[in-house]
Coordinates of C-alpha atoms in Angstrom, one line a residue:
M1 CA 4.7 -2.2 28.2
L2 CA 6.8 -4.3 25.8
K3 CA 10.2 -5.2 27.2
R4 CA 13.3 -5.0 25.0
T5 CA 14.3 -8.5 26.1
T6 CA 10.9 -9.9 24.8
L7 CA 11.6 -8.5 21.4
E8 CA 15.2 -9.8 21.4
E9 CA 13.9 -13.3 22.2
A10 CA 11.4 -13.2 19.3
M11 CA 14.1 -12.0 16.9
N12 CA 16.5 -14.7 18.0
V13 CA 13.9 -17.4 17.3
G14 CA 13.6 -16.3 13.7
N15 CA 17.2 -15.2 13.1
G16 CA 16.2 -11.6 12.9
V17 CA 12.9 -12.3 11.1
L18 CA 9.5 -11.7 12.9
R19 CA 6.2 -13.2 12.0
L20 CA 3.2 -10.9 11.6
A21 CA -0.5 -11.5 11.9
P22 CA -2.9 -10.4 9.1
C23 CA -4.2 -6.9 9.6
W24 CA -7.6 -6.3 8.0
V25 CA -9.2 -2.8 7.3
P26 CA -12.8 -2.1 6.2
R27 CA -13.9 0.9 4.1
S28 CA -17.5 2.0 4.3
F29 CA -17.5 3.6 0.9
M30 CA -16.4 0.6 -1.1
I31 CA -17.6 -2.9 -2.1
P32 CA -15.0 -5.7 -1.4
G33 CA -13.5 -7.4 -4.4
R34 CA -13.4 -10.8 -2.5
R35 CA -9.8 -11.7 -3.7
L36 CA -7.8 -11.2 -0.5
R37 CA -8.4 -14.8 0.5
L38 CA -10.5 -13.8 3.4
H39 CA -13.4 -16.2 4.1
P40 CA -16.6 -14.8 2.5
D41 CA -18.4 -15.1 5.9
D42 CA -15.9 -12.7 7.4
L43 CA -16.0 -9.8 4.8
Y44 CA -18.1 -7.8 7.3
A45 CA -16.4 -8.9 10.5
F46 CA -16.2 -5.3 11.7
G47 CA -20.0 -5.0 11.3
G48 CA -22.1 -3.9 8.4
H49 CA -22.1 -0.3 9.5
R50 CA -18.3 -0.2 9.1
G51 CA -18.4 -1.6 5.6
G52 CA -16.7 -4.6 4.0
I53 CA -13.0 -5.6 4.4
N54 CA -11.3 -4.6 1.2
E55 CA -7.8 -3.9 2.5
R56 CA -5.0 -5.9 4.2
W57 CA -2.2 -3.7 5.7
F58 CA 1.4 -5.0 5.9
S59 CA 4.0 -4.4 8.7
S60 CA 1.9 -1.4 9.7
T61 CA 2.6 1.0 12.5
T62 CA -0.1 3.4 11.2
Q63 CA -3.6 3.5 12.7
A64 CA -6.4 3.6 10.1
S65 CA -8.3 6.9 9.8
N66 CA -11.7 5.4 9.5
G67 CA -14.1 7.7 11.2
P68 CA -15.7 7.6 14.7
G69 CA -16.0 3.8 14.8
T70 CA -12.3 3.1 14.3
L71 CA -10.9 0.6 16.8
P72 CA -7.8 1.6 18.8
D73 CA -5.6 -1.0 17.0
E74 CA -7.3 -0.8 13.6
G75 CA -4.6 -0.8 10.9
L76 CA -1.8 -1.8 13.3
S77 CA 0.2 -5.0 12.7
Y78 CA 0.8 -7.5 15.5
V79 CA 4.0 -9.6 15.9
K80 CA 3.3 -13.2 16.9
T81 CA 5.9 -15.1 18.8
L82 CA 6.5 -18.9 18.7
G83 CA 4.9 -19.2 22.1
G84 CA 1.7 -17.5 20.9
D85 CA 2.2 -14.1 22.6
S86 CA 1.6 -11.0 20.5
F87 CA 2.6 -7.3 20.6
L88 CA 2.2 -4.4 18.2
L89 CA 5.0 -3.8 15.7
K90 CA 4.4 -0.1 16.5
E91 CA 5.3 -0.7 20.1
A92 CA 8.3 -2.7 19.1
V93 CA 9.6 0.2 17.0
E94 CA 9.0 2.6 19.8
V95 CA 10.8 0.4 22.4
A96 CA 13.7 -0.9 20.3
G97 CA 13.6 0.6 16.8
D98 CA 17.4 0.4 16.7
L99 CA 17.2 -3.4 16.8
L100 CA 14.5 -3.5 14.0
L101 CA 15.5 -0.7 11.7
G102 CA 19.0 0.2 12.7
A103 CA 20.2 3.1 14.9
D104 CA 21.0 5.3 11.8
V105 CA 17.4 4.9 10.4
M106 CA 15.9 5.7 13.8
E107 CA 18.0 8.8 14.1
R108 CA 17.1 9.9 10.6
E109 CA 13.4 8.8 10.4
G110 CA 12.3 8.4 14.0
G111 CA 10.4 5.2 13.1
W112 CA 9.1 2.9 10.4
N113 CA 7.7 5.6 8.0
L114 CA 6.0 3.2 5.6
L115 CA 2.4 2.0 5.1
C116 CA 1.9 -0.9 2.6
K117 CA -1.3 -2.7 1.8
F118 CA -3.3 -4.7 -0.6
F119 CA -6.6 -3.1 -1.6
D120 CA -9.2 -5.1 -3.4
N121 CA -12.5 -3.6 -4.8
M122 CA -15.3 -4.8 -7.0
G123 CA -15.3 -1.5 -8.8
P124 CA -13.4 1.9 -8.9
I125 CA -12.6 4.1 -6.0
P126 CA -13.9 7.7 -6.2
H127 CA -11.6 10.2 -7.9
H128 CA -9.5 11.5 -5.1
M129 CA -6.1 12.9 -4.1
H130 CA -3.8 12.7 -1.1
Q131 CA -2.6 15.9 0.4
S132 CA 1.0 17.2 0.1
E133 CA 3.2 17.8 3.1
E134 CA 2.2 21.5 3.0
F135 CA -1.5 20.8 3.3
A136 CA -1.4 17.6 5.5
K137 CA 0.7 19.3 8.2
Q138 CA -2.1 21.8 8.7
V139 CA -4.2 18.9 10.2
G140 CA -1.2 17.2 12.0
Q141 CA -0.7 14.6 9.3
K142 CA 2.0 13.7 6.7
G143 CA 1.8 14.2 3.0
K144 CA 1.2 11.0 1.1
P145 CA 2.8 9.8 -2.1
E146 CA 1.9 6.2 -3.1
A147 CA 2.8 3.6 -5.6
Y148 CA 0.8 0.7 -7.3
Y149 CA 1.8 -2.7 -8.4
F150 CA -0.7 -5.3 -9.6
P151 CA 0.5 -8.8 -8.5
P152 CA -0.6 -11.5 -11.0
Q153 CA -1.2 -14.0 -8.3
Y154 CA -4.1 -11.9 -6.9
N155 CA -5.5 -10.8 -10.2
Q156 CA -6.7 -13.9 -11.9
I157 CA -10.1 -12.1 -11.9
Q158 CA -10.1 -8.4 -12.7
N159 CA -13.6 -7.5 -11.5
N160 CA -15.8 -4.7 -12.8
F161 CA -13.5 -1.9 -13.9
P162 CA -9.8 -2.7 -14.5
H163 CA -9.0 0.9 -15.4
T164 CA -7.9 3.9 -13.4
Y165 CA -8.7 7.5 -14.1
M166 CA -5.5 9.5 -13.3
G167 CA -4.9 13.2 -13.4
L168 CA -6.8 15.6 -15.6
E169 CA -7.1 16.1 -19.3
P170 CA -4.7 18.7 -20.6
G171 CA -6.5 22.0 -21.0
T172 CA -8.8 21.4 -18.0
T173 CA -9.1 24.6 -15.9
K174 CA -9.4 25.1 -12.2
D175 CA -12.8 26.7 -12.9
D176 CA -13.9 23.4 -14.5
I177 CA -13.1 21.5 -11.2
C178 CA -14.7 24.2 -9.0
R179 CA -17.9 23.8 -11.0
C180 CA -17.8 20.0 -10.3
L181 CA -17.6 20.6 -6.6
E182 CA -20.4 23.1 -6.8
R183 CA -22.6 20.3 -8.3
W184 CA -21.8 17.9 -5.4
N185 CA -25.4 17.4 -4.2
Q186 CA -26.8 16.9 -7.7
G187 CA -25.6 13.3 -8.0
D188 CA -22.7 12.7 -10.4
N189 CA -20.7 15.9 -10.4
G190 CA -19.0 15.0 -13.7
I191 CA -15.4 15.2 -12.7
L192 CA -14.4 12.1 -14.7
A193 CA -15.3 14.0 -17.8
H194 CA -12.2 16.0 -17.2
S195 CA -9.9 12.9 -16.8
R196 CA -8.8 9.9 -18.8
A197 CA -8.7 6.2 -17.8
Y198 CA -5.8 3.9 -18.3
R199 CA -6.0 0.1 -18.6
L200 CA -4.4 -1.7 -15.6
I201 CA -2.0 -4.5 -16.4
P202 CA -1.1 -7.2 -13.9
G203 CA 2.7 -7.2 -13.4
E204 CA 3.0 -3.4 -13.9
G205 CA 2.5 -0.4 -11.8
W206 CA 2.3 3.4 -11.3
Q207 CA 3.7 6.2 -9.1
V208 CA 1.1 8.7 -7.8
D209 CA 2.5 11.8 -6.1
P210 CA 0.5 14.0 -3.6
G211 CA -2.0 16.3 -5.2
I212 CA -2.7 14.0 -8.2
L213 CA -6.3 13.0 -8.7
H214 CA -6.8 9.2 -9.2
A215 CA -9.6 6.7 -9.1
P216 CA -8.0 3.3 -8.7
G217 CA -9.7 0.5 -10.6
S218 CA -10.7 -3.0 -9.7
L219 CA -7.4 -4.9 -9.8
V220 CA -6.0 -6.1 -6.5
T221 CA -3.3 -3.5 -5.8
Y222 CA -0.1 -3.7 -3.8
E223 CA 0.5 -0.2 -2.5
P224 CA 3.6 1.0 -0.8
Q225 CA 3.1 4.6 0.5
V226 CA 4.1 7.1 3.2
N227 CA 2.5 6.1 6.5
S228 CA -0.4 8.5 6.4
D229 CA -4.1 8.0 5.8
V230 CA -5.0 11.4 4.5
F231 CA -7.2 11.8 1.4
A232 CA -9.9 14.0 -0.2
M233 CA -12.6 12.6 -2.4
F234 CA -13.4 14.8 -5.4
Q235 CA -16.1 12.6 -7.0
S236 CA -19.6 12.8 -5.6
E237 CA -21.1 9.5 -7.0
V238 CA -19.5 6.2 -7.9
E239 CA -21.5 3.4 -9.5
G240 CA -24.7 4.9 -8.0
R241 CA -23.2 5.2 -4.5
I242 CA -23.2 8.8 -3.1
V243 CA -20.0 10.0 -1.6
D244 CA -20.5 12.3 1.4
W245 CA -19.0 15.7 1.3
S246 CA -17.2 14.8 4.6
L247 CA -14.9 12.5 2.6
L248 CA -13.7 15.5 0.6
T249 CA -13.0 17.5 3.7
K250 CA -12.0 15.0 6.4
D251 CA -8.4 16.2 6.3
V252 CA -9.1 19.9 5.9
R253 CA -9.2 22.5 8.6
P254 CA -12.9 23.3 9.5
E255 CA -12.7 26.9 8.3
F256 CA -11.9 25.6 4.8
S257 CA -14.4 22.8 4.6
K258 CA -16.8 24.9 2.3
N259 CA -14.1 26.9 0.6
I260 CA -14.1 25.4 -2.9
D261 CA -11.1 27.5 -4.1
Y262 CA -9.1 26.2 -1.2
L263 CA -10.1 22.6 -1.9
V264 CA -9.0 22.9 -5.5
S265 CA -5.8 24.6 -4.4
M266 CA -4.7 21.3 -2.8
L267 CA -4.3 19.8 -6.3
D268 CA -0.9 19.8 -7.9
W269 CA -2.2 21.4 -11.1
D270 CA 0.9 20.9 -13.3
A271 CA 1.2 17.2 -12.4
N272 CA -2.5 16.6 -13.1
V273 CA -2.6 18.2 -16.5
N274 CA 0.8 16.8 -17.6
P275 CA 0.4 15.8 -21.2
E276 CA 3.1 13.1 -20.7
F277 CA 1.4 11.6 -17.6
V278 CA 2.2 8.0 -18.6
K279 CA 5.9 8.7 -19.2
S280 CA 6.1 10.5 -15.9
N281 CA 4.2 8.1 -13.7
K282 CA 4.0 4.5 -15.2
T283 CA 6.4 1.9 -13.9
S284 CA 7.5 -1.5 -15.2
P285 CA 9.6 -4.1 -13.3
R286 CA 13.4 -3.6 -13.4
L287 CA 15.8 -6.3 -12.8
V288 CA 17.8 -6.1 -9.6
G289 CA 20.8 -7.8 -11.0
A290 CA 22.1 -9.6 -14.1
E291 CA 19.3 -11.9 -15.3
Q292 CA 21.4 -14.9 -16.1
E293 CA 23.4 -14.7 -12.9
M294 CA 20.2 -14.7 -10.9
A295 CA 18.8 -17.6 -12.9
D296 CA 21.9 -19.6 -12.3
A297 CA 21.6 -18.9 -8.5
G298 CA 18.0 -20.1 -8.6
Y299 CA 16.0 -16.9 -8.3
R300 CA 14.7 -13.8 -10.1
E301 CA 14.3 -10.4 -8.4
V302 CA 12.9 -7.2 -9.8
W303 CA 12.1 -3.7 -8.5
V304 CA 8.4 -3.1 -8.7
T305 CA 8.3 0.2 -6.9
Y306 CA 11.2 2.7 -7.3
G307 CA 12.1 6.3 -8.2
T308 CA 11.2 8.0 -5.0
P309 CA 13.1 8.3 -1.7
H310 CA 10.0 7.6 0.4
Y311 CA 9.7 3.8 -0.3
S312 CA 10.7 1.0 -2.6
A313 CA 9.6 -2.6 -3.3
K314 CA 10.9 -5.8 -4.9
E315 CA 9.3 -9.0 -6.1
L316 CA 11.4 -12.1 -5.5
T317 CA 10.8 -15.4 -7.2
V318 CA 12.7 -18.5 -6.0
A319 CA 12.7 -21.5 -8.4
P320 CA 11.4 -24.9 -7.2
N321 CA 13.7 -27.0 -5.1
R322 CA 16.2 -24.1 -4.8
R323 CA 17.8 -22.5 -1.7
V324 CA 19.1 -18.9 -2.0
V325 CA 20.7 -16.3 0.3
I326 CA 19.3 -12.8 -0.4
K327 CA 21.0 -9.7 1.0
D328 CA 19.4 -6.2 1.3
A329 CA 20.6 -3.0 2.7
A330 CA 17.6 -2.1 4.9
A331 CA 14.8 -3.6 6.9
Y332 CA 11.7 -4.7 5.0
G333 CA 8.3 -6.3 5.3
V334 CA 7.3 -9.4 3.3
I335 CA 4.1 -10.8 2.0
V336 CA 4.2 -14.2 0.3
T337 CA 2.0 -14.3 -2.9
Q338 CA 2.7 -17.8 -4.2
G339 CA 4.2 -21.1 -3.0
H340 CA 5.7 -22.4 0.2
G341 CA 9.0 -23.0 1.9
S342 CA 11.1 -21.4 4.6
F343 CA 12.4 -17.9 5.2
G344 CA 15.2 -17.3 7.8
G345 CA 14.2 -20.6 9.4
L346 CA 10.5 -19.8 9.6
T347 CA 8.0 -21.8 7.6
I348 CA 6.1 -19.7 5.0
S349 CA 3.1 -20.7 2.9
T350 CA 0.4 -19.0 0.8
P351 CA -3.1 -19.5 2.2
S352 CA -6.0 -20.2 0.0
M353 CA -8.6 -19.1 2.6
I354 CA -8.2 -17.1 5.8
R355 CA -10.7 -16.7 8.6
F356 CA -10.8 -13.3 10.4
G357 CA -8.5 -13.5 13.4
Q358 CA -6.7 -16.5 12.1
M359 CA -2.9 -16.6 12.0
T360 CA -1.1 -17.2 8.7
E361 CA 2.4 -18.0 7.5
D362 CA 2.5 -15.5 4.7
E363 CA 3.7 -12.2 6.4
L364 CA 7.0 -11.4 7.9
F365 CA 9.2 -8.5 9.0
V366 CA 13.0 -8.6 8.4
T367 CA 15.2 -6.6 10.7
A368 CA 18.0 -4.5 9.3
D369 CA 20.9 -6.7 10.5
A370 CA 19.2 -9.8 9.2
A371 CA 18.7 -8.2 5.8
K372 CA 22.3 -7.1 5.5
Q373 CA 23.7 -10.4 6.6
G374 CA 21.5 -12.2 4.1
V375 CA 18.4 -14.3 4.6
V376 CA 18.3 -18.0 3.7
I377 CA 15.1 -18.6 1.6
E378 CA 14.2 -22.1 0.4
N379 CA 11.5 -23.2 -2.0
T380 CA 10.5 -26.7 -0.8
S381 CA 8.1 -27.3 -3.7
S382 CA 9.2 -29.4 -6.6
S383 CA 7.0 -27.6 -9.1
D384 CA 5.6 -24.3 -7.7
P385 CA 7.6 -21.0 -7.7
L386 CA 7.9 -19.2 -4.4
V387 CA 7.0 -15.6 -4.9
L388 CA 7.5 -12.8 -2.3
L389 CA 6.8 -9.0 -2.3
K390 CA 9.3 -7.0 -0.2
H391 CA 8.5 -3.4 0.9
F392 CA 11.2 -1.0 2.2
G393 CA 10.9 2.3 4.1
P394 CA 12.5 5.6 3.1
G395 CA 16.2 5.8 2.4
N396 CA 16.9 2.3 1.2
P397 CA 20.5 2.5 -0.1
D398 CA 19.9 -0.2 -2.7
A399 CA 17.2 2.0 -4.3
V400 CA 19.2 5.1 -4.6
P401 CA 20.5 4.4 -8.2
L402 CA 16.8 4.4 -9.3
L403 CA 15.8 7.7 -7.9
T404 CA 14.1 10.1 -10.3
K405 CA 12.5 12.5 -7.8

């Protein structure tokens, strides 16, 4: 059992900033895109039967839902202390969430209700959706909205299919999709014929609400989302790989696992056939403050995920040889995507190659008090920008002016 004093000691060392170890997650139904900087010999570190590692989860208190072979701590982030000890971030939140997130957030949320990750695939993911709160709670889970941002630093190569099918073509009927599910065991069930693909652009993003079908393409994707791993695959074959029916029904009550009308009812129909889907769901970076003022101070910061109360995210770029103090209104996780320097007194650097199980200096968690007081961030390079992605949980006060939902 983690002691509160142990957490306090770790927080004091980093002035309210904790260092996290990389958290790798495999997926049996995908082919890794090989851009997460994991050593190629370690892509199948969980075993070939588990599939390749194509995801890295950040500041996670959510266990992966990965079938019967899932490990007890799979998907969970570990805090690493200066002395080499480690403990789960999940356990830290349970023991002393008031120290990490603030007493007000713990009272309102009960925990760190955010899951954030990179996913990296050679080709597209099957056309799928995430259940709404209404359907997810029937299997003891949370509904899952999610957002995408495509970091340029991880997308120098775009792999096989840098497009994403999203939603359904206006005019598509529920009977059309029912017929696709009826053809499940005939190979390709043809569901993509009822959708349209959008070209993915590094430096931009999307918001995808529960119940919307989507087949993410082959860009490395930064994905803030509600801390839930529910999904339902609606496509039976992808690039010649058969998708098992169980991946359609894994988060469905057993009595509905063959009920096609029920499965289709999980879709948010109006959102899928929305003729202005791009206008409603595409996101572009928005400046956090006045651009010239930020430039004079030595940094540039933009919102990359916004519009929903469930989560938000920023991208911070600190200019070479500059030292800045950045304040935020809530606790957040950090992943460094470019450069090196210091963050709250801790050394940070972007790895070029990571061995499975190896510690890195590119992931952090910033407690609420440290965020509000302001974190000192220094870029010690004379030429390279220092770039960070910052993910926030629900209710971030700074993100309220950008709410659209």
